[in-house]
mmCIF file of C-alpha atoms in Angstrom:
data_model
loop_
_atom_site.group_PDB
_atom_site.id
_atom_site.type_symbol
_atom_site.label_atom_id
_atom_site.label_comp_id
_atom_site.label_asym_id
_atom_site.label_seq_id
_atom_site.Cartn_x
_atom_site.Cartn_y
_atom_site.Cartn_z
ATOM 1 C CA MET I 84 0.000 0.000 0.000
ATOM 2 C CA VAL I 85 1.263 3.478 -0.866
ATOM 3 C CA GLY I 86 -0.034 7.006 -0.585
ATOM 4 C CA PHE I 87 0.365 9.968 -2.914
ATOM 5 C CA ASP I 88 1.510 13.367 -1.655
ATOM 6 C CA HIS I 89 -1.558 14.889 -3.327
ATOM 7 C CA THR I 90 -4.973 13.773 -4.527
ATOM 8 C CA VAL I 91 -4.904 12.152 -7.962
ATOM 9 C CA LEU I 92 -7.956 13.623 -9.650
ATOM 10 C CA ASN I 93 -10.451 11.544 -11.596
ATOM 11 C CA ALA I 94 -10.356 13.113 -15.060
ATOM 12 C CA ASP I 95 -13.198 12.565 -17.508
ATOM 13 C CA ASP I 96 -12.749 9.898 -20.180
ATOM 14 C CA LYS I 97 -9.044 9.245 -19.598
ATOM 15 C CA THR I 98 -6.667 7.218 -17.478
ATOM 16 C CA ASP I 99 -5.485 8.888 -14.293
ATOM 17 C CA PHE I 100 -2.513 7.036 -12.809
ATOM 18 C CA ILE I 101 0.026 4.402 -13.741
ATOM 19 C CA VAL I 102 1.218 1.423 -11.711
ATOM 20 C CA TYR I 103 4.671 -0.005 -12.374
ATOM 21 C CA GLY I 104 5.804 -3.627 -12.133
ATOM 22 C CA ASN I 105 8.250 -5.817 -14.049
ATOM 23 C CA ALA I 106 6.009 -7.558 -16.581
ATOM 24 C CA PHE I 107 7.420 -8.298 -20.018
ATOM 25 C CA ALA I 108 6.315 -9.991 -23.229
ATOM 26 C CA GLN I 109 4.671 -13.360 -22.530
ATOM 27 C CA PHE I 110 5.088 -13.049 -18.776
ATOM 28 C CA ALA I 111 2.815 -11.075 -16.500
ATOM 29 C CA GLU I 112 1.994 -11.571 -12.823
ATOM 30 C CA PRO I 113 -1.248 -9.573 -12.626
ATOM 31 C CA GLY I 114 -2.255 -7.979 -9.362
ATOM 32 C CA VAL I 115 -5.595 -6.543 -8.277
ATOM 33 C CA ILE I 116 -5.510 -2.791 -7.664
ATOM 34 C CA TRP I 117 -7.505 -1.097 -4.913
ATOM 35 C CA VAL I 118 -7.957 2.663 -4.483
ATOM 36 C CA MET I 119 -9.051 4.905 -1.630
ATOM 37 C CA GLU I 120 -10.112 8.516 -1.382
ATOM 38 C CA ASP I 121 -9.125 10.300 1.826
ATOM 39 C CA LYS I 122 -12.691 11.405 2.488
ATOM 40 C CA ASN I 123 -12.170 12.219 6.161
ATOM 41 C CA GLY I 124 -9.059 14.246 5.330
ATOM 42 C CA ASN I 125 -6.849 12.834 8.067
ATOM 43 C CA GLY I 126 -4.073 11.639 5.737
ATOM 44 C CA LYS I 127 -4.505 8.011 6.758
ATOM 45 C CA PRO I 128 -5.762 5.031 4.715
ATOM 46 C CA ASP I 129 -8.766 4.472 6.996
ATOM 47 C CA ASP I 130 -11.627 5.104 4.589
ATOM 48 C CA THR I 131 -13.130 2.621 2.105
ATOM 49 C CA TRP I 132 -11.090 0.584 -0.369
ATOM 50 C CA TYR I 133 -12.553 0.132 -3.853
ATOM 51 C CA GLU I 134 -11.421 -2.463 -6.362
ATOM 52 C CA ILE I 135 -10.426 -1.415 -9.864
ATOM 53 C CA LYS I 136 -12.607 -3.401 -12.240
ATOM 54 C CA GLY I 137 -10.311 -4.982 -14.806
ATOM 55 C CA SER I 138 -10.940 -7.043 -17.919
ATOM 56 C CA ALA I 139 -11.047 -10.357 -16.043
ATOM 57 C CA PHE I 140 -14.127 -9.319 -14.054
ATOM 58 C CA TYR I 141 -16.528 -11.398 -16.169
ATOM 59 C CA LYS I 142 -14.182 -14.303 -16.896
ATOM 60 C CA ASP I 143 -14.550 -17.791 -15.460
ATOM 61 C CA GLY I 144 -12.349 -18.124 -12.394
ATOM 62 C CA TYR I 145 -12.721 -14.535 -11.192
ATOM 63 C CA THR I 146 -13.828 -14.662 -7.549
ATOM 64 C CA ARG I 147 -14.573 -11.838 -5.128
ATOM 65 C CA ASN I 148 -14.254 -12.186 -1.341
ATOM 66 C CA TYR I 149 -11.701 -14.930 -1.812
ATOM 67 C CA SER I 150 -9.670 -15.826 1.281
ATOM 68 C CA VAL I 151 -6.510 -17.864 1.780
ATOM 69 C CA THR I 152 -5.167 -18.932 5.170
ATOM 70 C CA TYR I 153 -1.444 -19.684 5.391
ATOM 71 C CA THR I 154 0.088 -21.885 8.102
ATOM 72 C CA ARG I 155 3.570 -21.534 9.561
ATOM 73 C CA PRO I 156 5.804 -24.276 8.085
ATOM 74 C CA ALA I 157 8.242 -26.496 9.972
ATOM 75 C CA CYS I 158 11.230 -24.323 8.961
ATOM 76 C CA ASP I 159 11.826 -20.841 7.554
ATOM 77 C CA THR I 160 12.628 -22.144 4.090
ATOM 78 C CA CYS I 161 9.994 -24.895 3.995
ATOM 79 C CA SER I 162 7.005 -24.654 1.666
ATOM 80 C CA VAL I 163 4.034 -22.864 3.249
ATOM 81 C CA PRO I 164 0.726 -24.781 3.473
ATOM 82 C CA TRP I 165 -2.469 -22.912 2.550
ATOM 83 C CA LYS I 166 -6.212 -23.485 2.551
ATOM 84 C CA ASP I 167 -8.791 -21.280 0.870
ATOM 85 C CA ASN I 168 -12.428 -20.545 1.703
ATOM 86 C CA LYS I 169 -13.521 -22.849 -1.131
ATOM 87 C CA GLY I 170 -12.033 -25.938 0.523
ATOM 88 C CA ASN I 171 -8.913 -26.087 -1.677
ATOM 89 C CA THR I 172 -5.455 -26.714 -0.208
ATOM 90 C CA GLY I 173 -1.875 -26.501 -1.424
ATOM 91 C CA VAL I 174 1.544 -25.074 -0.622
ATOM 92 C CA VAL I 175 3.540 -22.025 -1.595
ATOM 93 C CA GLN I 176 6.420 -24.019 -3.025
ATOM 94 C CA THR I 177 9.961 -22.943 -2.236
ATOM 95 C CA ASN I 178 12.528 -22.953 -5.030
ATOM 96 C CA MET I 179 16.264 -22.623 -5.595
ATOM 97 C CA PHE I 180 16.118 -18.953 -6.597
ATOM 98 C CA HIS I 181 14.779 -17.612 -3.287
ATOM 99 C CA SER I 182 16.293 -18.636 0.025
ATOM 100 C CA GLN I 183 14.433 -16.160 2.237
ATOM 101 C CA ALA I 184 11.724 -17.181 4.705
ATOM 102 C CA TYR I 185 8.426 -17.821 2.957
ATOM 103 C CA TYR I 186 6.290 -17.198 6.044
ATOM 104 C CA PRO I 187 6.420 -13.577 7.284
ATOM 105 C CA ILE I 188 9.261 -13.080 9.758
ATOM 106 C CA GLY I 189 8.049 -11.417 12.935
ATOM 107 C CA LEU I 190 4.491 -12.709 12.637
ATOM 108 C CA LYS I 191 3.757 -14.338 15.983
ATOM 109 C CA THR I 192 0.621 -16.243 14.998
ATOM 110 C CA ASN I 193 0.882 -19.656 13.359
ATOM 111 C CA THR I 194 -1.686 -18.751 10.699
ATOM 112 C CA TYR I 195 -2.743 -15.622 8.851
ATOM 113 C CA THR I 196 -5.492 -14.959 6.334
ATOM 114 C CA LEU I 197 -5.582 -12.662 3.304
ATOM 115 C CA THR I 198 -8.803 -11.709 1.532
ATOM 116 C CA GLY I 199 -9.344 -10.084 -1.850
ATOM 117 C CA SER I 200 -10.299 -10.947 -5.417
ATOM 118 C CA LEU I 201 -8.940 -13.963 -7.255
ATOM 119 C CA LEU I 202 -8.106 -13.695 -10.956
ATOM 120 C CA PRO I 203 -8.308 -16.637 -13.393
ATOM 121 C CA SER I 204 -5.110 -18.622 -13.935
ATOM 122 C CA SER I 205 -6.167 -19.538 -17.489
ATOM 123 C CA ASN I 206 -3.512 -17.243 -19.013
ATOM 124 C CA ILE I 207 -0.695 -19.429 -17.638
ATOM 125 C CA ASN I 208 0.704 -21.967 -20.097
ATOM 126 C CA MET I 209 2.911 -24.737 -18.670
ATOM 127 C CA ASP I 210 2.768 -27.087 -21.657
ATOM 128 C CA ASP I 211 6.518 -26.635 -22.073
ATOM 129 C CA PRO I 212 8.026 -26.723 -18.540
ATOM 130 C CA THR I 213 11.224 -25.111 -19.841
ATOM 131 C CA TYR I 214 9.322 -22.121 -21.260
ATOM 132 C CA ILE I 215 6.393 -21.204 -19.017
ATOM 133 C CA THR I 216 4.337 -18.218 -20.152
ATOM 134 C CA SER I 217 1.776 -16.068 -18.379
ATOM 135 C CA ALA I 218 -0.129 -13.787 -20.727
ATOM 136 C CA SER I 219 -1.435 -10.416 -19.594
ATOM 137 C CA PHE I 220 -5.073 -9.461 -19.239
ATOM 138 C CA ASP I 221 -6.437 -6.737 -21.511
ATOM 139 C CA TYR I 222 -6.453 -3.977 -18.883
ATOM 140 C CA GLY I 223 -6.935 -2.986 -15.279
ATOM 141 C CA TYR I 224 -4.191 -4.788 -13.332
ATOM 142 C CA ALA I 225 -0.727 -4.189 -11.892
ATOM 143 C CA ASP I 226 2.412 -5.939 -13.193
ATOM 144 C CA ASN I 227 0.349 -6.804 -16.258
ATOM 145 C CA THR I 228 2.093 -5.089 -19.178
ATOM 146 C CA GLY I 229 5.637 -3.910 -19.824
ATOM 147 C CA GLY I 230 6.248 -0.255 -19.053
ATOM 148 C CA GLY I 231 3.439 0.039 -16.535
ATOM 149 C CA ASP I 232 -0.343 -0.174 -16.443
ATOM 150 C CA LYS I 233 -2.498 2.935 -16.865
ATOM 151 C CA ILE I 234 -5.600 2.971 -14.701
ATOM 152 C CA ASP I 235 -8.869 4.907 -14.885
ATOM 153 C CA ILE I 236 -10.251 5.814 -11.468
ATOM 154 C CA SER I 237 -13.736 5.655 -12.993
ATOM 155 C CA SER I 238 -13.402 1.868 -13.147
ATOM 156 C CA ALA I 239 -13.538 1.588 -9.331
ATOM 157 C CA ILE I 240 -16.347 -0.563 -7.939
ATOM 158 C CA ASP I 241 -17.829 -1.148 -4.493
ATOM 159 C CA ASP I 242 -18.188 -4.436 -2.623
ATOM 160 C CA LYS I 243 -21.349 -5.247 -4.593
ATOM 161 C CA GLY I 244 -19.690 -4.649 -7.948
ATOM 162 C CA ASN I 245 -21.370 -1.301 -8.552
ATOM 163 C CA LYS I 246 -19.512 1.652 -10.033
ATOM 164 C CA VAL I 247 -18.499 4.344 -7.558
ATOM 165 C CA ASN I 248 -17.938 8.008 -8.313
ATOM 166 C CA LEU I 249 -14.685 9.210 -6.784
ATOM 167 C CA LYS I 250 -13.431 12.776 -7.188
ATOM 168 C CA GLY I 251 -9.925 11.436 -6.824
ATOM 169 C CA ILE I 252 -7.764 8.994 -4.876
ATOM 170 C CA ASP I 253 -5.035 9.347 -2.267
ATOM 171 C CA PHE I 254 -3.976 5.733 -1.648
ATOM 172 C CA ILE I 255 -3.566 2.560 -3.654
ATOM 173 C CA LYS I 256 -2.779 -1.017 -2.721
ATOM 174 C CA VAL I 257 -1.914 -3.994 -4.888
ATOM 175 C CA GLN I 258 -2.629 -7.638 -4.120
ATOM 176 C CA THR I 259 -1.285 -10.660 -5.966
ATOM 177 C CA GLY I 260 -4.236 -11.725 -8.093
ATOM 178 C CA ILE I 261 -3.445 -15.297 -9.100
ATOM 179 C CA LEU I 262 -2.828 -18.281 -6.835
ATOM 180 C CA ALA I 263 -0.682 -20.592 -8.939
ATOM 181 C CA ASN I 264 2.430 -22.730 -8.603
ATOM 182 C CA MET I 265 4.494 -22.530 -11.778
ATOM 183 C CA GLY I 266 6.917 -25.383 -11.182
ATOM 184 C CA TRP I 267 10.569 -24.374 -11.028
ATOM 185 C CA LEU I 268 9.578 -20.687 -11.250
ATOM 186 C CA GLY I 269 7.721 -20.884 -7.955
ATOM 187 C CA GLU I 270 4.505 -19.102 -7.119
ATOM 188 C CA GLN I 271 2.796 -16.466 -9.254
ATOM 189 C CA SER I 272 3.438 -13.231 -7.339
ATOM 190 C CA THR I 273 2.804 -9.644 -8.367
ATOM 191 C CA GLU I 274 5.707 -7.170 -8.289
ATOM 192 C CA PHE I 275 4.793 -3.564 -7.496
ATOM 193 C CA THR I 276 7.557 -0.997 -7.941
ATOM 194 C CA GLY I 277 5.694 2.300 -7.808
ATOM 195 C CA ALA I 278 2.929 4.526 -9.119
ATOM 196 C CA ALA I 279 2.553 7.994 -10.606
ATOM 197 C CA ASP I 280 -0.105 10.585 -11.372
ATOM 198 C CA LEU I 281 -0.402 10.660 -15.174
ATOM 199 C CA SER I 282 -1.353 14.331 -15.158
ATOM 200 C CA LEU I 283 2.124 15.141 -13.799
ATOM 201 C CA LEU I 284 4.130 13.007 -16.219
ATOM 202 C CA LYS I 285 5.631 14.624 -19.309
#
């Protein structure tokens, strides 16, 4: 989650801000974007989060109010067991490229739960294990296209899926959108490297 040092205004009929990741041709790790307007004016992200409605909204596999509970593994570098609110189970598989702890260091509880929207994993192609691809969605997600993803604040929706009218936004957060194990590459995980107000970019 990050905050801007000013309100990014919702301009008519145009994109308003850009979110940066490290996607490239044939490999995206799309993340769901949430926005918040500082309606109470206290400079804190304690108002309502709204999801940016992207192109996967109507696709099979898109799920709102999706929760995953992770359990502390036997060792810091062991794979992390998970169970979702649909009855599915699995592990966040460790791999040779990342030796850090896979369960959050400093978290004292033996489980923690994350809730958000799940995106379809149908864009991942593992037919050739030596050349795994993950195609981007058409629009509306972070770490989805090379060079950054331009977002229209007008595409924000409430918890019922209805469009909301925001004058502008002050905070954004990005959640990994796809729960998938891609073999030797490890888990599908969104990279978020920054954001900018498009009206200020030249």
